CSV table of C-alpha atoms in Angstrom, one decimal:
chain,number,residue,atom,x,y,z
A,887,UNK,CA,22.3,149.3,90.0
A,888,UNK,CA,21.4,146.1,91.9
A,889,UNK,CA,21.5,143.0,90.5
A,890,UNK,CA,20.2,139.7,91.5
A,891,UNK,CA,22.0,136.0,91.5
A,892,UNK,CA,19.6,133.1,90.6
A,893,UNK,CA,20.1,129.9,92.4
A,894,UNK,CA,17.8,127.0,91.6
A,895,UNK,CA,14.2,129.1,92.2
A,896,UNK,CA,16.1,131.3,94.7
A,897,UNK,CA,17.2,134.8,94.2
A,898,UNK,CA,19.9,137.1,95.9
A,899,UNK,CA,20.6,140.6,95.7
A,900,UNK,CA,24.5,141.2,94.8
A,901,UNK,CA,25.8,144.7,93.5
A,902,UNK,CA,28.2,144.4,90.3
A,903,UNK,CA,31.7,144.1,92.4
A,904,UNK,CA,30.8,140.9,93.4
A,905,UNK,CA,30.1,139.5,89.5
A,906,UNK,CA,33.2,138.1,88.6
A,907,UNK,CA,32.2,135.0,85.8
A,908,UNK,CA,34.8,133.1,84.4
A,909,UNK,CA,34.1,130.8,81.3
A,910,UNK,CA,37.0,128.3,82.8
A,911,UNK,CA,38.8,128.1,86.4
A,912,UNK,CA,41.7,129.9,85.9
A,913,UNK,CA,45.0,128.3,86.1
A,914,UNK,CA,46.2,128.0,89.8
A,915,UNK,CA,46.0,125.5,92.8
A,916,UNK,CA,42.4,125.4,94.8
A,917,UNK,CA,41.2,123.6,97.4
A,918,UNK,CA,37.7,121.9,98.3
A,919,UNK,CA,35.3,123.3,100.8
A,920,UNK,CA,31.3,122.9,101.5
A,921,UNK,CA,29.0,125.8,103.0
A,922,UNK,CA,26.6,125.2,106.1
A,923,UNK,CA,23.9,124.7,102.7
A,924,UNK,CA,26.1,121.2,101.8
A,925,UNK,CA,27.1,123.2,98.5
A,926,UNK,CA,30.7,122.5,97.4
A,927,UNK,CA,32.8,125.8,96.2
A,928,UNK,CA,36.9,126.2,95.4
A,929,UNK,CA,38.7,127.9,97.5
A,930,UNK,CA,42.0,129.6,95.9
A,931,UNK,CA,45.5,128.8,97.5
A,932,UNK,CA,48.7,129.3,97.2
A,933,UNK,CA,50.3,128.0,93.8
A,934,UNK,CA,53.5,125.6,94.0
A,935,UNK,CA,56.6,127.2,94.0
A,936,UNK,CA,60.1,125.8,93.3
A,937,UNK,CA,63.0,127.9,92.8
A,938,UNK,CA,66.5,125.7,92.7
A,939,UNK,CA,67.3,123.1,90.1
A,940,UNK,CA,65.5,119.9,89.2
A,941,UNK,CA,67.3,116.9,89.8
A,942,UNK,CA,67.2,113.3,88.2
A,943,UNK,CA,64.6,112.0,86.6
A,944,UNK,CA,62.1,115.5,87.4
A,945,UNK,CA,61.9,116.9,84.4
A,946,UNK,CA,62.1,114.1,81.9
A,947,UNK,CA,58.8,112.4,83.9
A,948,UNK,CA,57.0,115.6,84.6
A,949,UNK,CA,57.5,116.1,80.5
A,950,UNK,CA,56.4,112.7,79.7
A,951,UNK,CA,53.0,112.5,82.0
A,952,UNK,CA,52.2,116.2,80.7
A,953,UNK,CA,52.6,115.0,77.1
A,954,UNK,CA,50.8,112.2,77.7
A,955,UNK,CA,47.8,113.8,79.7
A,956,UNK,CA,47.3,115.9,76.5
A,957,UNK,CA,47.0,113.1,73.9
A,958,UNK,CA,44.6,111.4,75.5
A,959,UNK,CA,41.0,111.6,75.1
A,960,UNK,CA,40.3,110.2,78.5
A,961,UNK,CA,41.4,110.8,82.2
A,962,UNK,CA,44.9,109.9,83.5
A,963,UNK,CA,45.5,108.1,87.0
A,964,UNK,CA,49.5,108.4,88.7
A,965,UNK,CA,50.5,107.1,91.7
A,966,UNK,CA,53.6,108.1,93.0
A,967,UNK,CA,55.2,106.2,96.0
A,968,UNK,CA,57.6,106.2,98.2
A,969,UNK,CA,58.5,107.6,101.6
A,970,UNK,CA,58.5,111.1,102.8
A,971,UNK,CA,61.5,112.9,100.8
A,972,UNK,CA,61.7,110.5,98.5
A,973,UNK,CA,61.1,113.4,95.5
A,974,UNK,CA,57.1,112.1,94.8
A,975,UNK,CA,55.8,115.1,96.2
A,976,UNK,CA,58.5,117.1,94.0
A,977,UNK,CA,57.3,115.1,90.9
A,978,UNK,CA,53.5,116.3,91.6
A,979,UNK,CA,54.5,119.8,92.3
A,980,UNK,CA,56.3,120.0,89.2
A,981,UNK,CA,53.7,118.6,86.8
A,982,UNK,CA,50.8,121.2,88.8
A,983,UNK,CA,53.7,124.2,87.6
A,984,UNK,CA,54.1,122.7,84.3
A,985,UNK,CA,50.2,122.7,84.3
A,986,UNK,CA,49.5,126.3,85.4
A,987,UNK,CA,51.7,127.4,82.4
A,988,UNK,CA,49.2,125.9,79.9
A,989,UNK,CA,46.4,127.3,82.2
A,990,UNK,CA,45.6,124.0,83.5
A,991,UNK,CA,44.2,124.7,87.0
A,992,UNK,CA,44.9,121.9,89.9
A,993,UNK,CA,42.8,120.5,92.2
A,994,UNK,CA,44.4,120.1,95.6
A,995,UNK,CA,41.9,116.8,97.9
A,996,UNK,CA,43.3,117.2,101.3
A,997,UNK,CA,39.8,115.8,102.9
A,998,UNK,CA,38.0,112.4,102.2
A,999,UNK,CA,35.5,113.8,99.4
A,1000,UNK,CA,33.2,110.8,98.3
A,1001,UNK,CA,30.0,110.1,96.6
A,1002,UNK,CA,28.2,111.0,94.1
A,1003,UNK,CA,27.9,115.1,94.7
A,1004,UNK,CA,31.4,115.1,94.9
A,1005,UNK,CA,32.3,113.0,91.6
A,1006,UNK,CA,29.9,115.5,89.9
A,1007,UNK,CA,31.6,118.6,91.5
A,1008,UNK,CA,34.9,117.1,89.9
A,1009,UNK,CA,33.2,116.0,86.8
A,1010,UNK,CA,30.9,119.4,86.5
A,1011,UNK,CA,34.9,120.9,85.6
A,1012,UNK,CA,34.9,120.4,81.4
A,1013,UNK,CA,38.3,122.2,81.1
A,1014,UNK,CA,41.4,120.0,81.4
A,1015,UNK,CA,43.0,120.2,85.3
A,1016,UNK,CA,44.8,118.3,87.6
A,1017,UNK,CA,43.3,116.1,90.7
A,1018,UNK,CA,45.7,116.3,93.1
A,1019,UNK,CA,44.9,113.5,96.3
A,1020,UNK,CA,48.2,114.2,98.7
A,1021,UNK,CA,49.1,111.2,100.9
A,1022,UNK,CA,46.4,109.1,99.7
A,1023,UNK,CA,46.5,106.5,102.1
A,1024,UNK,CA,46.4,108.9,105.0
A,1025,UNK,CA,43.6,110.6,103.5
A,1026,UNK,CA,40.9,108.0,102.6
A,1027,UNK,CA,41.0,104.7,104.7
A,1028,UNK,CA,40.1,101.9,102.2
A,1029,UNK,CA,36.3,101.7,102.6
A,1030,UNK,CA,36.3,105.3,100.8
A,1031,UNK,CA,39.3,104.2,98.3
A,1032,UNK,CA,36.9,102.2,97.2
A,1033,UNK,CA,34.5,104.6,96.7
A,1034,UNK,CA,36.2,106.9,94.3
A,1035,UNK,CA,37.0,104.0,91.9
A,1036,UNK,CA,34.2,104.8,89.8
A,1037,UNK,CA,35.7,108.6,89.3
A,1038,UNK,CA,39.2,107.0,88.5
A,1039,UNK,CA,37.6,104.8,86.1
A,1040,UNK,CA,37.6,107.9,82.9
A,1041,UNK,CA,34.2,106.6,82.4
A,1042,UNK,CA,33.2,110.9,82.8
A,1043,UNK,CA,33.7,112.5,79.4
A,1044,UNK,CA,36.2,115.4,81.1
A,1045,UNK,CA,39.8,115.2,81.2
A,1046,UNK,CA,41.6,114.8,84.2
A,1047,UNK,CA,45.2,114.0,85.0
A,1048,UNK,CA,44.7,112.1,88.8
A,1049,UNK,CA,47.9,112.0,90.8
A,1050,UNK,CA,48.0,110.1,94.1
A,1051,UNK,CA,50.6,110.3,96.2
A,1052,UNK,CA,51.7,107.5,99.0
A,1053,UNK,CA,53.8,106.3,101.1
A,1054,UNK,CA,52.8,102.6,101.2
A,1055,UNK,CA,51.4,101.5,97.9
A,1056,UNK,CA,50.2,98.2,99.8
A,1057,UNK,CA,47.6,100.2,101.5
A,1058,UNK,CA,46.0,101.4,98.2
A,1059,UNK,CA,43.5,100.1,97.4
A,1060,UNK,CA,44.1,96.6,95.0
A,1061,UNK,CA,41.4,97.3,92.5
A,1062,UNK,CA,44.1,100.0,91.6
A,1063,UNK,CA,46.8,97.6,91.1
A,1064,UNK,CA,47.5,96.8,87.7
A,1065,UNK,CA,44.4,98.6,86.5
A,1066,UNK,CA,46.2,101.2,83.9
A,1067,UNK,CA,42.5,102.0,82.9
A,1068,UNK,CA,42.5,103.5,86.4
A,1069,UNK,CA,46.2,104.5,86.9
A,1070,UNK,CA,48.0,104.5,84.0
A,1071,UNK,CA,51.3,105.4,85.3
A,1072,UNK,CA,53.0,103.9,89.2
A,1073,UNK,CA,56.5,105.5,89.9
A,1074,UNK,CA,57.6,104.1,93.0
A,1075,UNK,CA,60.5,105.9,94.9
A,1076,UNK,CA,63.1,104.2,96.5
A,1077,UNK,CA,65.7,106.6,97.8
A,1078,UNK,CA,68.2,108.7,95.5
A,1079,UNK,CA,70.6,107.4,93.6
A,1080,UNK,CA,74.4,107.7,93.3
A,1081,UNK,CA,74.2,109.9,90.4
A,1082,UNK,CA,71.7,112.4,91.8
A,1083,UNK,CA,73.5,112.6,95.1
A,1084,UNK,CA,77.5,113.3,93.1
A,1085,UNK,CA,75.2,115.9,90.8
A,1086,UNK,CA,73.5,117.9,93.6
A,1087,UNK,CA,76.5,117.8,95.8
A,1088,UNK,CA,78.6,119.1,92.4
A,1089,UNK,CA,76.3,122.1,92.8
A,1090,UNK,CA,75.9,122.5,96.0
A,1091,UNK,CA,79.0,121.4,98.5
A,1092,UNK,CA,81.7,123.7,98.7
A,1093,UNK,CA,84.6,120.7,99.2
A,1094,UNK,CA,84.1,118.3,96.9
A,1095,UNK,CA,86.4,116.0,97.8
A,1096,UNK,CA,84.1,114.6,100.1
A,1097,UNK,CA,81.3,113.7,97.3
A,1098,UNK,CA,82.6,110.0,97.0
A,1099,UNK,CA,82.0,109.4,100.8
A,1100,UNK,CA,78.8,111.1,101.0
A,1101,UNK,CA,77.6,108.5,98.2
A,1102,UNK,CA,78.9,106.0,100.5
A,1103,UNK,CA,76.9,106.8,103.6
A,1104,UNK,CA,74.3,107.5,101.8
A,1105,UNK,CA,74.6,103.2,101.4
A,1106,UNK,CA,74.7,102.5,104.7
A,1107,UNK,CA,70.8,103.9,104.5
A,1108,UNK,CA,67.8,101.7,103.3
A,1109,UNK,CA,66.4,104.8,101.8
A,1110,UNK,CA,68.8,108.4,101.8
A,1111,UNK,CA,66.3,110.7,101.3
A,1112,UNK,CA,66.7,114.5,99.6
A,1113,UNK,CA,65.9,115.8,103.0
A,1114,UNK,CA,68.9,114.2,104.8
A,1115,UNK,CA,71.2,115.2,101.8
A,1116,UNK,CA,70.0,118.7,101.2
A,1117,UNK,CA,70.8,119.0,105.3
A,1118,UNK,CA,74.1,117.2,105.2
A,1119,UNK,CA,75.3,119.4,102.5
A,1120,UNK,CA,74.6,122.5,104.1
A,1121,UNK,CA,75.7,121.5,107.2
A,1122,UNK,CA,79.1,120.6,105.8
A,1123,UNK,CA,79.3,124.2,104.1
A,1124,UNK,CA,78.5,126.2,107.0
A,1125,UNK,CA,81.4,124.3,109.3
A,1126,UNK,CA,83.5,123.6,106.6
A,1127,UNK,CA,83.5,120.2,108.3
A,1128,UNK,CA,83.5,116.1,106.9
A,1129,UNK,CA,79.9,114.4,106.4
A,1130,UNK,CA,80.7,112.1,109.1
A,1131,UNK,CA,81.1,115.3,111.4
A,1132,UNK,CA,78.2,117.2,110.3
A,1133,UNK,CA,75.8,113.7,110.9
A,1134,UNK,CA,76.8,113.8,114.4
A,1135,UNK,CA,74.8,116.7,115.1
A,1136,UNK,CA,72.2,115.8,112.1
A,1137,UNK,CA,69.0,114.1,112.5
A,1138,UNK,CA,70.3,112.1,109.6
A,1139,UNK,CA,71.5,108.2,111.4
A,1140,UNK,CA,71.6,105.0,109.9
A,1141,UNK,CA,70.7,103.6,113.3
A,1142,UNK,CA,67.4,104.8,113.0
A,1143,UNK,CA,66.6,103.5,109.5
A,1144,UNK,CA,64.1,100.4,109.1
A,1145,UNK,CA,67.0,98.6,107.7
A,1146,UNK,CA,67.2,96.2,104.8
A,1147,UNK,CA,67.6,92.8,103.9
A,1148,UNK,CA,71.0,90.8,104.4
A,1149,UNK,CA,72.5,87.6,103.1
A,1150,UNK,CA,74.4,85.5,106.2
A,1151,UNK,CA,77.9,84.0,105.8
A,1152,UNK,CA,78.9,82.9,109.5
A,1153,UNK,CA,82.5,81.6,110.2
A,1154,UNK,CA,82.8,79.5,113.8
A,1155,UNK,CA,86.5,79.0,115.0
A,1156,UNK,CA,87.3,79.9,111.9
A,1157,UNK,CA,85.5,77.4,110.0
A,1158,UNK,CA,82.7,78.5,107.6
A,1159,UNK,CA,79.4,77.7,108.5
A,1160,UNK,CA,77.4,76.1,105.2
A,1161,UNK,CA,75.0,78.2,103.9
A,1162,UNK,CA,72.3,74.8,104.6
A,1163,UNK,CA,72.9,74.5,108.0
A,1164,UNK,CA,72.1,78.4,108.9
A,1165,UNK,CA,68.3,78.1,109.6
A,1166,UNK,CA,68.0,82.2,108.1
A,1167,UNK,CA,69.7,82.5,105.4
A,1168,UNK,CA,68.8,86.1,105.0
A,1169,UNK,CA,68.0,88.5,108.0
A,1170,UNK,CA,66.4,91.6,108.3
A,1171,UNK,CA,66.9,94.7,109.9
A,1172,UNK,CA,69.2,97.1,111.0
A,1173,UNK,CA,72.8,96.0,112.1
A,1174,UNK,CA,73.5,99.0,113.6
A,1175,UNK,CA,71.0,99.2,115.8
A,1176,UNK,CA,69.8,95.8,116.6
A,1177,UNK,CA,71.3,92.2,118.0
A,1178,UNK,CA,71.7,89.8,114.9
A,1179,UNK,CA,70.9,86.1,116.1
A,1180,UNK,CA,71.9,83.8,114.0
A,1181,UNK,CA,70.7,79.7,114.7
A,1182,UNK,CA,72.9,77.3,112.8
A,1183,UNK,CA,73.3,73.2,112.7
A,1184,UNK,CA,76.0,71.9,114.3
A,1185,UNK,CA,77.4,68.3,113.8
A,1186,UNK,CA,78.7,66.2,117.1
A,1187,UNK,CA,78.9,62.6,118.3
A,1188,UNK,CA,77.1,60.9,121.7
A,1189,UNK,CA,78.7,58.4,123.4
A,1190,UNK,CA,78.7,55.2,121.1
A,1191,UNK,CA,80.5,57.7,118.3
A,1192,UNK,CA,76.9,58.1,116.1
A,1193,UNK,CA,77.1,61.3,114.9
A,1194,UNK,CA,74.0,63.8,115.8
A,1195,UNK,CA,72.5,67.2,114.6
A,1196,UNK,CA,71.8,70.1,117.4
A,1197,UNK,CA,71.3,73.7,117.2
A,1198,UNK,CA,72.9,76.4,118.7
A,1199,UNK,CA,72.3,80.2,118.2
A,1200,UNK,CA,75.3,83.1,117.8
A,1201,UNK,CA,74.4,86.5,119.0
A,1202,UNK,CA,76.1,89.8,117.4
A,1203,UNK,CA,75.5,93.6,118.2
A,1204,UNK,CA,76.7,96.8,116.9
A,1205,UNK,CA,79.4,96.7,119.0
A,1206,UNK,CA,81.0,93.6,117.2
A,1207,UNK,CA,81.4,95.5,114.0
A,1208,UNK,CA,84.7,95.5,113.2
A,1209,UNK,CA,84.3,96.7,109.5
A,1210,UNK,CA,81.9,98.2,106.8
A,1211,UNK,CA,81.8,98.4,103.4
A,1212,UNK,CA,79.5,101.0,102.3
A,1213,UNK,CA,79.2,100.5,98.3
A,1214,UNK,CA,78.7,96.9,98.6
A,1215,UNK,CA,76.7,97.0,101.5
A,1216,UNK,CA,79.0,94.5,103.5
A,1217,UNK,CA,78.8,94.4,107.4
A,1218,UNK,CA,81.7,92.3,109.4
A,1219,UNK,CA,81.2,91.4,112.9
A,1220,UNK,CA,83.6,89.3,115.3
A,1221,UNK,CA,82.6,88.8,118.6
A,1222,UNK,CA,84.6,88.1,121.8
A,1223,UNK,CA,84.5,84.5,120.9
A,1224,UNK,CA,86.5,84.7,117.5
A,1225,UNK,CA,83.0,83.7,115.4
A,1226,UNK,CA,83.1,86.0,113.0
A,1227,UNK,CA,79.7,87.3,110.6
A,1228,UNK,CA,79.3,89.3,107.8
A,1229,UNK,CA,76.3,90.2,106.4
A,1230,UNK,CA,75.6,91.9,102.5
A,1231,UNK,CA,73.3,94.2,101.4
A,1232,UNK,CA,70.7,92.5,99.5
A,1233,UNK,CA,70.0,94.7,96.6
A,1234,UNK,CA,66.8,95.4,95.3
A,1235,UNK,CA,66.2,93.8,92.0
A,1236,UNK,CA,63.8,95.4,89.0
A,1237,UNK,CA,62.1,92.9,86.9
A,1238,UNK,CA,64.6,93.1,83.6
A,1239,UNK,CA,62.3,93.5,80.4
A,1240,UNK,CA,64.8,93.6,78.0
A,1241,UNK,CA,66.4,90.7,79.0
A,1242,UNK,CA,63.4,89.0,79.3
A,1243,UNK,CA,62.1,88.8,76.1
């Protein structure tokens, strides 16, 4: 028997094989796509899979945006940031799993989809599913961030749980920023901490002697990543070998990190140098990789004995490093002169709400 599909006023012939209706998009990962008509169509791909155990704060979040995606009546926006191998990426994958066992489908935007055919496309969905927008930033410049505000804005009446992910959450778009009508949820990634690193590395690294260490170069880092320790780990397994053994052979080296920010203490002729007359009092970089110039005030007398201010400058390279501290994040440098610099580790601070109130 021949049947016939009706499109708008146009008909085609189609045998029964090819009539396969679904009430609801079944539970899975899909892509966009648009035919040489302009008509936009899902294409099915593969789902998100993820075998070995879920560390840190995984599961607890994945549970918490899931549960509260349900109990709303409206669309939920998350943006999760942080660079690559960071564990955002993990996050997302996680809640899309989570999702498919509910038979919540999700949504994967890998192209710059815009306007008002392709909010309706999204919007056209009335089953619960996940918008998945991987590497935002990279994706849609920010003449078309601004155009998708209005389908971030849960103004649709279908339910949507929007993840973003970035890796720099200053090139979002602002009218994202501290709009929880938008976004309702920002986890920002900086790095892994030293409790995931000692609990992957108790199940993973054969010698485990060598966890405390591992934590500590992980320090010397501005963001140790779950790529560099997954690597490190298995590298120190399969040669039964120290970490810093297996990193000279890794792509895995604290020279090449973007550095961080350091406090300056400077000692001349073994005199400290007061903190007011260095003319930085923080620098920022990487030590191991590039010169530190310090400028600093020095006091001297001209000829008639009045007493003068001048400045002078103090140059330091990797080579200078005498010491490092890795857990406090404390760098010590003497130079061929005797002046001797250290610089700390300034550490990222969280604003405290329940000290604040």
């Amino acid at each position: 028997m021949t049947y016939f599909l009706k499109s708008g006023t146009t008909f085609r012939p189609s045998d029964e094989a090819n009539l396969d209706l679904h009430t609801a998009l079944p539970a899975g990962n899909y892509i966009i796509k648009q035919d040489q008509f302009g008509n936009m169509f899902f294409e099915l791909v593969d789902s998100f899979e993820f075998k070995s155990k879920r560390y840190g704060d995984n599961t607890r979040n994945t549970e918490r945006i899931m549960s509260t995606f349900m109990s709303r009546d409206v669309s939920t926006g998350v943006m999760l940031t942080g660079e690559k191998g960071s564990g955002k990426s993990l996050l997302a994958k996680t809640i899309s799993m989570e999702a498919a066992k509910q038979g919540i489908p999700t949504l994967i935007i890998n192209s710059p989809w815009k306007g008002d055919q392709f909010n309706k496309f999204i919007q056209d969905i009335e089953q619960p599913c996940i918008v998945l927008f991987d590497e935002f930033e990279k994706v849609y410049d920010s003449d078309d961030q601004e155009s998708i505000l209005t389908l971030l804005d849960g103004v649709f009446p279908s339910k949507k749980l929007f993840i973003l992910t970035c890796n720099d959450k200053w090139r979002v778009d602002k009218h994202m920023r501290n709009r929880p009508g938008r976004i309702f949820y920002m986890l920002d990634f900086k790095g892994l901490s030293p409790e995931f690193i000692a609990e992957y590395c108790n199940d993973t690294l054969t010698n485990k002697t060598y966890i405390d260490k591992i934590c500590n170069i992980a320090s010397l880092f501005g963001e140790f990543n779950f790529d560099m320790l997954k690597a490190l780990c298995e590298e120190m397994n399969r040669y039964n070998e120290a970490p810093e053994e297996a990193m000279k052979m890794l792509n895995t080296k604290p020279e090449f990190d973007d550095g961080n920010r350091f406090t300056v203490e400077l000692a001349i002729e073994g005199k400290d140098i007061s903190r007011t007359a260095i003319e930085d009092r923080e620098w920022k970089g990487n030590p191991l990789q590039q010169t530190v110039k310090i400028d600093y005030q020095v006091t001297d007398k001209d000829e008639d004995g009045d007493e003068f201010t001048d400045w002078e400058n103090i140059k330091f390279t990797h080579v200078d490093i005498k010491k490092i501290d890795p857990t406090s994040g404390k760098f010590t440098f003497i130079n061929n002169e005797g002046a001797k610099l250290t610089l700390i580790k300034v550490k990222e601070k969280y604003f405290d709400y329940n000290g604040a109130f």
